[in-house]
Coordinates of N, CA and C in Angstrom, one line a residue:
X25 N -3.2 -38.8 -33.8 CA -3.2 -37.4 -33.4 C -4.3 -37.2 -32.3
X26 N -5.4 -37.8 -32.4 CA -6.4 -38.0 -31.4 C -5.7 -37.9 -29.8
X27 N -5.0 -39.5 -29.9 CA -4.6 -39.4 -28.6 C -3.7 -38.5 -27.9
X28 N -2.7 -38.2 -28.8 CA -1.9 -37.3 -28.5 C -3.0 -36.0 -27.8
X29 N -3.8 -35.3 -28.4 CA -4.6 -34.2 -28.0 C -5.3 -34.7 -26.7
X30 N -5.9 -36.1 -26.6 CA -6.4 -36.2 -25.3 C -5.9 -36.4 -23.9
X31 N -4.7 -36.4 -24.6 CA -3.7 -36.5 -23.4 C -2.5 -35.6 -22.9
X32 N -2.7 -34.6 -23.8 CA -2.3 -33.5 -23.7 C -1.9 -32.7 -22.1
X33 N -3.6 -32.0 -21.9 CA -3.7 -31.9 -20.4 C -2.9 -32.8 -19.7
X34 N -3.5 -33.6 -19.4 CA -3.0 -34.4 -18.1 C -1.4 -34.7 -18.1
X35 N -0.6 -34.7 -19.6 CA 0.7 -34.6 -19.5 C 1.2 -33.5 -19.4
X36 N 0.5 -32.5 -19.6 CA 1.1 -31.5 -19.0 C 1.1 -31.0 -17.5
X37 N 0.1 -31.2 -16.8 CA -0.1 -31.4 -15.6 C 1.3 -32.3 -15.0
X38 N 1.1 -33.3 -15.6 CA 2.7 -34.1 -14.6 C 3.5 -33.5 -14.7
X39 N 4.3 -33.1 -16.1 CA 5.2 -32.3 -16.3 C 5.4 -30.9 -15.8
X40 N 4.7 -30.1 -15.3 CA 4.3 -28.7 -14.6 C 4.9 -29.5 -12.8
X41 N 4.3 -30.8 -12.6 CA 4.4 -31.2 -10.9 C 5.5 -31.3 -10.7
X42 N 5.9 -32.1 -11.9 CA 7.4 -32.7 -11.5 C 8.3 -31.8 -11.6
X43 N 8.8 -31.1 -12.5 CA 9.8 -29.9 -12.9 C 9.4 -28.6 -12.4
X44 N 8.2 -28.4 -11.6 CA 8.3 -26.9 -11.1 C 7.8 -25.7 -12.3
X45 N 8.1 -26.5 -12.9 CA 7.4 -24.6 -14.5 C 6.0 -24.3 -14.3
X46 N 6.6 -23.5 -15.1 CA 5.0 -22.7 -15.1 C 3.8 -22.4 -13.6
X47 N 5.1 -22.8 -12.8 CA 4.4 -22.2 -11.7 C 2.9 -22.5 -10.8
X48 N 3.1 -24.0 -11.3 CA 1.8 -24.8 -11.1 C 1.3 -25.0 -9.8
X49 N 0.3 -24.6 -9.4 CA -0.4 -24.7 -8.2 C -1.0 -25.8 -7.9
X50 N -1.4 -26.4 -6.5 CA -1.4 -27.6 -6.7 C -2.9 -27.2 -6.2
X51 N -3.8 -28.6 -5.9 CA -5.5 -27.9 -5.8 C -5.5 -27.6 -4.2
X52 N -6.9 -27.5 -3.9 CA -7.1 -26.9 -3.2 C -6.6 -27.4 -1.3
X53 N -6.7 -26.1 -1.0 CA -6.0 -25.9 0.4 C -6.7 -24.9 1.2
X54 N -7.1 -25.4 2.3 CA -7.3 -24.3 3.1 C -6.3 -24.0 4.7
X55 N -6.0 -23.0 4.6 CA -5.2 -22.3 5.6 C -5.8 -21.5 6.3
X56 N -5.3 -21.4 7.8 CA -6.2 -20.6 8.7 C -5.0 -19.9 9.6
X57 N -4.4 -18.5 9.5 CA -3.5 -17.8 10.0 C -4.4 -17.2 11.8
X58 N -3.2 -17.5 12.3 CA -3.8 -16.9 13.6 C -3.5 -15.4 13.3
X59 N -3.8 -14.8 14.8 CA -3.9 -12.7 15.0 C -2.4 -12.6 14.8
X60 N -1.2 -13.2 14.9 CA -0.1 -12.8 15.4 C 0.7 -12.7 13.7
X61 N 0.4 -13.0 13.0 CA 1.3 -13.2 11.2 C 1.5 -11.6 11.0
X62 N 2.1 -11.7 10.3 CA 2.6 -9.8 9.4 C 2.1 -10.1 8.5
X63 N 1.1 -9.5 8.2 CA 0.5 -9.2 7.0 C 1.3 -8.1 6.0
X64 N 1.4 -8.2 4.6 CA 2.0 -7.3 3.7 C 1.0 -7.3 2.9
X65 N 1.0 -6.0 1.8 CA 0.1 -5.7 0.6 C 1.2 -6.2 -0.7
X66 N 0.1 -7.0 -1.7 CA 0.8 -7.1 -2.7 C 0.2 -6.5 -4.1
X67 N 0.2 -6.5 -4.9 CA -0.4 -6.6 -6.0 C -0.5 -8.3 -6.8
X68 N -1.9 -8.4 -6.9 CA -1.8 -9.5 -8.2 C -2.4 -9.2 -9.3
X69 N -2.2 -10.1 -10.5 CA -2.3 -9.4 -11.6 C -3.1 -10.6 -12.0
X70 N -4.4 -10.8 -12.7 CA -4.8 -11.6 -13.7 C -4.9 -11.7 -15.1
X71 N -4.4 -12.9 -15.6 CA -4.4 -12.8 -16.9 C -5.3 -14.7 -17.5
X72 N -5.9 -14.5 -18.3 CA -6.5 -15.6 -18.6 C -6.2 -15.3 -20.3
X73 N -6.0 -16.6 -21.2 CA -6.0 -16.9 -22.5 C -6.5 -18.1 -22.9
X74 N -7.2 -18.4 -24.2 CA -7.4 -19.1 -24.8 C -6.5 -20.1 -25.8
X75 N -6.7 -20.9 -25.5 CA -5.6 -21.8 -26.0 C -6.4 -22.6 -27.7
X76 N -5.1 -22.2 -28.2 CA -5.7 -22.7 -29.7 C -7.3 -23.5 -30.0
X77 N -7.4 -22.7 -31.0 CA -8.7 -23.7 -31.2 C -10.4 -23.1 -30.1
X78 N -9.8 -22.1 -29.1 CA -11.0 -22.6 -28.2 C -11.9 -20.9 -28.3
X79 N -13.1 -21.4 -28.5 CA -14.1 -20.1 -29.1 C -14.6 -19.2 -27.7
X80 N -14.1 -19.7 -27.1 CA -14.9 -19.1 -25.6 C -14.7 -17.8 -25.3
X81 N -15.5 -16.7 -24.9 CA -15.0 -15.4 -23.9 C -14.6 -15.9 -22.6
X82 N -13.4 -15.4 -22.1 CA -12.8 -16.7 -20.8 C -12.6 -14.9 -20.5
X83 N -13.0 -14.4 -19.7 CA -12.2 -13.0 -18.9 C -12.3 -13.4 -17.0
X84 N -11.6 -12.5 -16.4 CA -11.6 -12.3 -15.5 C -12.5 -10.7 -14.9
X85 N -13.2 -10.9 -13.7 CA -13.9 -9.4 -13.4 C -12.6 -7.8 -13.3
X86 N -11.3 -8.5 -12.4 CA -10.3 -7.7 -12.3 C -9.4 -7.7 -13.3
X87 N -8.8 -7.1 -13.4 CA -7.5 -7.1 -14.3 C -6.1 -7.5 -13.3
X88 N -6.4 -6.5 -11.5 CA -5.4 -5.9 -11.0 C -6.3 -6.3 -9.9
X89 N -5.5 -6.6 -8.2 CA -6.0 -6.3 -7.0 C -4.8 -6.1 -6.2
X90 N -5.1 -5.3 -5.4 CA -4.0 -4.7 -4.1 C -4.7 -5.7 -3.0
X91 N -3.5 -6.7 -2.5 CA -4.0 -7.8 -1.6 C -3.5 -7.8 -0.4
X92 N -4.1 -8.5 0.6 CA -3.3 -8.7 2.0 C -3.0 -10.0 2.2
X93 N -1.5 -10.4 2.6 CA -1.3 -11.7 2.5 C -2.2 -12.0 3.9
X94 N -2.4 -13.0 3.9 CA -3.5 -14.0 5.2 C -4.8 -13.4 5.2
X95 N -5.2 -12.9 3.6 CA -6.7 -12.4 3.4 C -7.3 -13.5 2.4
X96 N -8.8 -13.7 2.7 CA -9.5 -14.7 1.5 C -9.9 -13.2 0.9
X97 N -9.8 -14.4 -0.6 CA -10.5 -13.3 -1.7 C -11.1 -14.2 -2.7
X98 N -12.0 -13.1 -3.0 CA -12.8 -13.9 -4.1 C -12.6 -13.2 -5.3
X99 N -12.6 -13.8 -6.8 CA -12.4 -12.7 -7.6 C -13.6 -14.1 -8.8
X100 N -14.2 -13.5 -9.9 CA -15.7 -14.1 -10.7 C -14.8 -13.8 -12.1
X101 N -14.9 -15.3 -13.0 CA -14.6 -15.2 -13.8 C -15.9 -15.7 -14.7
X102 N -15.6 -15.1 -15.8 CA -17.1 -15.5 -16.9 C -16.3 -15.9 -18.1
X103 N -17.2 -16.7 -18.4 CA -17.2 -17.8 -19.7 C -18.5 -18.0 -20.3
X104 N -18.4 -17.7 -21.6 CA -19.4 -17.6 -22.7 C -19.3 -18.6 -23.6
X105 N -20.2 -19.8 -24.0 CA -20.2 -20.4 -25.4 C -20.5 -19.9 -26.4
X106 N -20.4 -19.2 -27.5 CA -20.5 -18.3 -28.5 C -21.0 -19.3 -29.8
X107 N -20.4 -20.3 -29.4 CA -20.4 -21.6 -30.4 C -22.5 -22.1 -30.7
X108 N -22.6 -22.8 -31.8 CA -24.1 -23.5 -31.8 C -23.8 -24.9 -31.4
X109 N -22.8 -25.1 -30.7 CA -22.9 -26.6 -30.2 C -22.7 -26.9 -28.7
X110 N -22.3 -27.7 -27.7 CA -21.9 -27.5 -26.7 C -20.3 -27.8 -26.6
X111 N -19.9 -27.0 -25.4 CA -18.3 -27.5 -25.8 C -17.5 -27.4 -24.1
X112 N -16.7 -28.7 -23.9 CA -16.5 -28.8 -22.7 C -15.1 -28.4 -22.2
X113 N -15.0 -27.9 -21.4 CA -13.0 -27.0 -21.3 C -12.7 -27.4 -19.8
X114 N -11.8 -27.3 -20.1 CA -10.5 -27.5 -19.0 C -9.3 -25.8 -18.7
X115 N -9.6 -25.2 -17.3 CA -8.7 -24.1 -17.4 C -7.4 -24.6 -16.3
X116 N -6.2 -24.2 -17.2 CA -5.0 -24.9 -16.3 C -4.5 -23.6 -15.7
X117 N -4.2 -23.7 -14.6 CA -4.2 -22.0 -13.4 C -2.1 -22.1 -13.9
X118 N -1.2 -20.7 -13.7 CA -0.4 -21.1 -13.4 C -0.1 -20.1 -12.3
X119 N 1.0 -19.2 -11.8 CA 1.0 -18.8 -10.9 C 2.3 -18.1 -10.9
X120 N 3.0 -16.5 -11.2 CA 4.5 -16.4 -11.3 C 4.5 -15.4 -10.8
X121 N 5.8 -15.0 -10.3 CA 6.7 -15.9 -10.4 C 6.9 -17.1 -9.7
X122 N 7.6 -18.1 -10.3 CA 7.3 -19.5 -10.2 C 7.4 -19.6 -8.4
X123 N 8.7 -18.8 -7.8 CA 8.9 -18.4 -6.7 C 7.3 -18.5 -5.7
X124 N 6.7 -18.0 -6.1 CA 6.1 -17.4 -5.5 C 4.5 -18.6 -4.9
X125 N 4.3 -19.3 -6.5 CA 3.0 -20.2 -6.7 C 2.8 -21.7 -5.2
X126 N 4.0 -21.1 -4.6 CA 3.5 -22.5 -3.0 C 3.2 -21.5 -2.4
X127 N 3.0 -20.3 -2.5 CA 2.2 -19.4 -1.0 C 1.1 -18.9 -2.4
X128 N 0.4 -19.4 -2.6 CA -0.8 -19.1 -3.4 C -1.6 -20.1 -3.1
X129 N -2.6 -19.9 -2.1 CA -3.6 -21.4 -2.0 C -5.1 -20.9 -2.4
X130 N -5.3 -21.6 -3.3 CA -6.9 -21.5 -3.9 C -7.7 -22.4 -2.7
X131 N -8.9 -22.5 -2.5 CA -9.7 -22.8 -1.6 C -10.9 -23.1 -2.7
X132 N -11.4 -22.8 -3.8 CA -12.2 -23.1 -4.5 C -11.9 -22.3 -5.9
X133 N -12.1 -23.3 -7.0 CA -11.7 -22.9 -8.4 C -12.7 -23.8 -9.6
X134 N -12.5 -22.7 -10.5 CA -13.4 -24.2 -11.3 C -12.4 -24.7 -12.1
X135 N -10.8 -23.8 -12.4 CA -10.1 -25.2 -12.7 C -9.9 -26.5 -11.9
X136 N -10.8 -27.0 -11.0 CA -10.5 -28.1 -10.2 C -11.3 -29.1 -11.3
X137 N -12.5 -28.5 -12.0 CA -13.1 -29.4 -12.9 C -13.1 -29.3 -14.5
X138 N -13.4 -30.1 -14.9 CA -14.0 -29.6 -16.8 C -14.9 -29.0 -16.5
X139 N -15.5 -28.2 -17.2 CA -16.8 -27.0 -17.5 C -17.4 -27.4 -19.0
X140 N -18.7 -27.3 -18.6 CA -19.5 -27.6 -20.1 C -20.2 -26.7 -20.2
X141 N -20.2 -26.1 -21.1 CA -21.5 -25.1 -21.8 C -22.4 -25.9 -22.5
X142 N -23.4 -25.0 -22.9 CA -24.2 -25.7 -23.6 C -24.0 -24.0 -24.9
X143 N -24.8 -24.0 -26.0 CA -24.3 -23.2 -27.1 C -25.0 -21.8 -26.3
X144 N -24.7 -20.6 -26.6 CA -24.8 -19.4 -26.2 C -25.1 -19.2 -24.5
X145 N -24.6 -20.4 -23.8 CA -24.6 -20.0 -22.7 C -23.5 -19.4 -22.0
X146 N -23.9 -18.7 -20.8 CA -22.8 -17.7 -20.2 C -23.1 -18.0 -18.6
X147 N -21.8 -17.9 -17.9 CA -21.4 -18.7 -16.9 C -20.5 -17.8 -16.0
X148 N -20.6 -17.3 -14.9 CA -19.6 -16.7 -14.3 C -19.0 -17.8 -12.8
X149 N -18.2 -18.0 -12.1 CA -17.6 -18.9 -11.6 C -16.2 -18.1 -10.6
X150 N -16.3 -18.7 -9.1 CA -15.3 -17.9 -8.5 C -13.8 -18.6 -8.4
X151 N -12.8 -17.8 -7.6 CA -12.2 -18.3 -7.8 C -11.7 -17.7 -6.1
X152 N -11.6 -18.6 -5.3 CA -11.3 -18.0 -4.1 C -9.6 -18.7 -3.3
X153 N -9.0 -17.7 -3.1 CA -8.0 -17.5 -2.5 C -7.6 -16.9 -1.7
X154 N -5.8 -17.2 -0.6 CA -5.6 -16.7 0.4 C -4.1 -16.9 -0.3
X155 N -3.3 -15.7 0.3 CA -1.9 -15.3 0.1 C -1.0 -15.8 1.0
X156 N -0.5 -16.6 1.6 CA 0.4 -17.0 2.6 C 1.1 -16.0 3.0
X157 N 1.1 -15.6 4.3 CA 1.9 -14.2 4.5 C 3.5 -14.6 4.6
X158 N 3.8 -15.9 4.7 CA 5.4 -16.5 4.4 C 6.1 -16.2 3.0
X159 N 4.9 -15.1 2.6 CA 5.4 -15.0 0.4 C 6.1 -14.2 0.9
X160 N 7.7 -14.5 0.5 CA 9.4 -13.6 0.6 C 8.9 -12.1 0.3
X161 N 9.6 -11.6 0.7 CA 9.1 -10.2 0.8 C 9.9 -9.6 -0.7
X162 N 11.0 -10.4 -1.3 CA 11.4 -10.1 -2.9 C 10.3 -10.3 -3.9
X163 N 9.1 -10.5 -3.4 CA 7.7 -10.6 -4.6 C 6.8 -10.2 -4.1
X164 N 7.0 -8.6 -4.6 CA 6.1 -7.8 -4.2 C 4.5 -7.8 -5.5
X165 N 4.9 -9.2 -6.4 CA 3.9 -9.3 -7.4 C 3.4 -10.3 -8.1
X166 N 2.2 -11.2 -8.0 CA 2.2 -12.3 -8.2 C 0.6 -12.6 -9.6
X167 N 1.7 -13.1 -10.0 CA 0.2 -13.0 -11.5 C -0.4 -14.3 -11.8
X168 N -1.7 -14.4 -11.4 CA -2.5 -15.9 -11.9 C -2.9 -16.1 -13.0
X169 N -2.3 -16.8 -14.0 CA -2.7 -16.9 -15.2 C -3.7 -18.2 -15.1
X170 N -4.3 -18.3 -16.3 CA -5.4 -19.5 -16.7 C -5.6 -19.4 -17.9
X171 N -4.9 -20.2 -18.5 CA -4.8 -21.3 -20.1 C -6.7 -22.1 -20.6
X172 N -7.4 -21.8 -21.0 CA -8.8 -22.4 -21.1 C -8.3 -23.2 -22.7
X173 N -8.3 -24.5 -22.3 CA -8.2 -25.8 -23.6 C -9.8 -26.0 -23.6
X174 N -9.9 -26.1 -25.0 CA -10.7 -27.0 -25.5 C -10.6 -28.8 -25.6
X175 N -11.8 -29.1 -24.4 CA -11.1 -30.6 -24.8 C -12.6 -31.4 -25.2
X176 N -13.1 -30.6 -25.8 CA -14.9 -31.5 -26.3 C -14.9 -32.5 -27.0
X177 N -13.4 -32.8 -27.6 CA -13.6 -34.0 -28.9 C -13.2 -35.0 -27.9
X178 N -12.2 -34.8 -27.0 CA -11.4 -36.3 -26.0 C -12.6 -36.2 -25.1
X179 N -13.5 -35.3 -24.5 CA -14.6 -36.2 -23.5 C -15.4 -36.6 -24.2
X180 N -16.0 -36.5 -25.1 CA -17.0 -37.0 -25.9 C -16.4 -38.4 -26.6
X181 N -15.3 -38.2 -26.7 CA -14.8 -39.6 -27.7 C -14.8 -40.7 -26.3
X182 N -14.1 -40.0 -24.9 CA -14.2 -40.8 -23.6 C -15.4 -41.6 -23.3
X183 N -16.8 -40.4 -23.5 CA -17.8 -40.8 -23.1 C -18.6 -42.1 -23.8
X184 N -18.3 -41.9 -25.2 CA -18.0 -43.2 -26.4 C -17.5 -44.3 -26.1
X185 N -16.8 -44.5 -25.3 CA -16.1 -45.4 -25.2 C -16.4 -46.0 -24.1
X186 N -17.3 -45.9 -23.1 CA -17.9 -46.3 -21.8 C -18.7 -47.0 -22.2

């Protein structure tokens, strides 16, 4: 059962690359639009959840932002260990409609890494992006979700095993 859970992530990760679901964004990119692009306003929506098992406050600062495509933006997400122990997570970004998640380029995220807490610590963390102004003009709405796993038992058991 162990392994199955440690390997969870990262099979899901392939499975998201290969098949296109869930709208999986790939890491980071930076893009640089000359003066001449059509910029459009969109709406994005954030949604972040906790994935079984995980004690964390994972929120986002926005709920909602009115965007310009070929704009950077930053938006601060905070994470709280609530727990009396330390506990290390992994947040998997997705990105829908699925249409939409190749003109979504993050430039810095902290799903690029694991995150550790230590017990009642609290952590805010950005998440910066730019909207490709080539997003079809049929998606006028694009929602970033982030899934936060607990995966404290597979690094620690990892770090065991070194």
């Amino acid at each position: 059962m162990f392994c199955f859970g440690f390997a969870l992530v990262p099979i899901y990760d392939v499975f998201c690359e290969i098949t296109g679901l869930n709208g999986k964004v790939s890491g980071p990119t930076i893009t640089e639009y000359d003066d001449n692009f059509n910029s459009r306003e969109i709406k994005i929506l954030f949604v972040t959840k906790n994935n079984e098992n995980m004690a964390w406050n994972f929120t986002s600062e926005k709920r909602t932002l009115d965007a310009e495509t070929g704009t950077a933006y930053t938006v601060d997400y905070t994470f709280e260990n609530p727990t009396d122990y330390p506990m290390v997570a992994q947040a998997i970004p997705s990105v829908s409609p699925g249409k939409g998640a190749q003109y979504f380029h993050k430039t810095e995220c902290f799903c690029f890494e694991e995150q550790l807490l230590q017990p009642g610590e609290k952590l805010t963390m950005p998440v910066r992006f730019i909207i490709d102004p080539d997003l079809p003009d049929d998606v006028p709405v694009l929602t970033l979700g982030y899934t936060l796993f607990d995966i404290s038992e597979s690094h620690i058991k990892l770090q065991a095993s070194n």
